[in-house]
Steps between C-alpha positions, in 0.01 A plus 500: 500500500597855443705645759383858682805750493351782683468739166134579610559626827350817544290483204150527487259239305147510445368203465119475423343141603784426773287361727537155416655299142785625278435877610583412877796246387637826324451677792698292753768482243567861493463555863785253615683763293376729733226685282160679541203345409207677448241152535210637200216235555129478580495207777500691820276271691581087508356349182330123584691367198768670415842582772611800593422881539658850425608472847628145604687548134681844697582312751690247323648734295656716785609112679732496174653833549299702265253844671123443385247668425114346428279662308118426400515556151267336207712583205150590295468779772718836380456650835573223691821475266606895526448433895727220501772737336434744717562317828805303327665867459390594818633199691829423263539808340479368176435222244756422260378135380146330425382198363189532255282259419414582158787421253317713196595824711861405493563635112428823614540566837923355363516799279277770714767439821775400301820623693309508803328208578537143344141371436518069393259229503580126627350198441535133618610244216308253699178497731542650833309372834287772591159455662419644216623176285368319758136612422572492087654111501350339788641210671816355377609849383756562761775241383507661122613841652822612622454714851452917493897527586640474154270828451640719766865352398407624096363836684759530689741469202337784281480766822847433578581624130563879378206685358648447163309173513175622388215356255594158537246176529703306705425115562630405846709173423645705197656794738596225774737310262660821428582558828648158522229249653526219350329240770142589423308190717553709789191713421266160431210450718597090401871543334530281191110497433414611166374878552210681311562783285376875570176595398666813357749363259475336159257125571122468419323473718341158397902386550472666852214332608589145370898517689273578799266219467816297433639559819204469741331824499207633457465789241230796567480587170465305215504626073149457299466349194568673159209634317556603161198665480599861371134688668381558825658779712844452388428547103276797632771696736749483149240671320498794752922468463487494106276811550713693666817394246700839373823550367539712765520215730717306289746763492507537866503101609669329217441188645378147434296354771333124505279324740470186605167492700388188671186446728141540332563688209866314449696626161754683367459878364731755389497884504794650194577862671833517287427420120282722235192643691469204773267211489331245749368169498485127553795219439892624467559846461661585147840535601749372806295643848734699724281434810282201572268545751387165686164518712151405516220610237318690803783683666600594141156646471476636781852692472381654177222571646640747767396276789882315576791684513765394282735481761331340741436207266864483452575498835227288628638217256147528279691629234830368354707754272800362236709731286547923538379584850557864366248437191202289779494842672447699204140268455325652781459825276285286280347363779418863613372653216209169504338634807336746343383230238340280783 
């Protein structure tokens, strides 16, 4: 496992969802360097399911050398968030390190604080045991995971960096062979048992749910059947999107983007924001897609429809993105200019 050096002592993190998981292994990395951490999470009060609260997580924290600080903060509440700020400043005097959930922001935020602050994304390569996983795979889950440590080890390797490591999707077993880890069965929940991929990277979820099965547990979600029916609400939300077409759009986008829906209204359809004056439709789009967008036929309507954020299906694993990261964000202008269509 990754050694701590003491590089973060004195530093300030903010860590949103520390209360229990990766966020809190994270956080009692950094404080055996000796570092704040600002505890961002909305358990407060003991959950009958899940362990741990804002508080027993500051108390652990401080037992590994680190200064605490809990905060009640649900990260959809902006004045719960600028209030968690506030009292960080207050408390540590600043905050010079945070850990966002959403990866999309990261393409940005890199070049808006670029200099300043270094703004990355990590991922696992493999599943993670979370009580989260614990809920998605059911029993039998556990053993296809490696433990939350190899996260706050891959963490721990970017903050430790300069801020000229910025913009970077960083996969944690990736950055821990570069520091030199080789011995990697350390971080098993059952070393040498075959482990599960992460929902996030690049394996359908048909594959996901079958290595699960495979290994004793129980998926929560399963794919639907294909229907090659081109009609019902899918065929009618492109018609809104081929409505809306310009070459103004084109210009702006220049992007190829295909789906691969499964679930009811399962299919693959394209949208062409980068040739002549755009098209849309059913099947392969006309030339090589530089996104593919995985999720179901009713979170993709409903994400057109204004009524799922983007990001939150990202995050929340409902939708999968390949390709230009960059070129997914640009989408969402599409998606906003269909509201007033709906």
């Amino acid at each position: 496992m990754l050694q701590n050096t003491g590089k973060l002592g004195g530093c300030t993190i903010f860590i949103t969802g520390a209360s229990r998981g990766i966020g809190k292994a994270i956080a009692l990395k950094a404080a055996r360097d000796g570092a704040n951490v600002v505890i961002a999470a909305k358990t407060a009060d003991p959950h009958p399911k899940l362990p741990g609260t804002i508080y027993t997580a500051a108390a652990e924290i401080e037992a590994a050398g680190g200064k605490a600080l809990p905060c009640i903060v649900d990260v959809r509440d902006e004045k719960q968030i600028n209030e968690a700020v506030e009292q960080a400043v207050e408390k540590f005097g600043a905050y010079t390190m945070a850990k966002y959930g959403m990866s999309m922001c990261v393409l940005g935020m890199a070049e808006e604080f670029k200099g300043s602050i270094a703004v990355n994304a990590l991922w696992p390569k493999t599943a993670i045991q979370t009580a989260a996983m614990d809920m998605l795979g059911g029993s039998g889950i556990g053993k296809q995971c490696r433990k939350v440590e190899i996260m706050a080890d891959a963490a721990y390797a970017i903050l430790k960096k300069p801020t000229s490591f910025t913009g970077q999707f960083v996969i944690d077993e990736d950055i821990l062979k570069k520091e030199g880890i080789k011995e990697f069965d350390v971080y098993a929940v059952e070393p040498g048992h075959p482990l599960l991929p992460d929902f996030f990277l690049d394996q359908q979820p048909e594959d996901l749910a079958k290595q699960m099965e495979e290994h004793g547990a129980t998926p929560a979600f399963k794919s639907g059947k294909a229907d090659s029916a081109a009609t019902g609400p899918i065929s009618d939300m492109f018609n809104i999107i081929r409505g809306i077409l310009s070459p103004d759009i084109v210009k702006t986008t220049g992007a190829v983007y295909r789906f691969d829906l499964s679930g009811e209204h399962a299919g693959v359809w394209y949208i062409d924001l980068k040739n002549d004056a755009g098209s849309a439709g059913s099947g392969d789009p006309p030339a090589k897609a530089d996104v593919v967008m995985t999720l179901d036929s009713a979170d993709f309507i409903k994400m057109f429809g204004g009524r799922l954020k983007p990001t939150m299906a990202f995050m929340s694993g409902k939708l999968k993105i390949k390709g230009d990261m960059g070129l997914a964000i640009k989408l969402e202008k599409m998606m906003a200019m269909m509201k007033s269509k709906l």
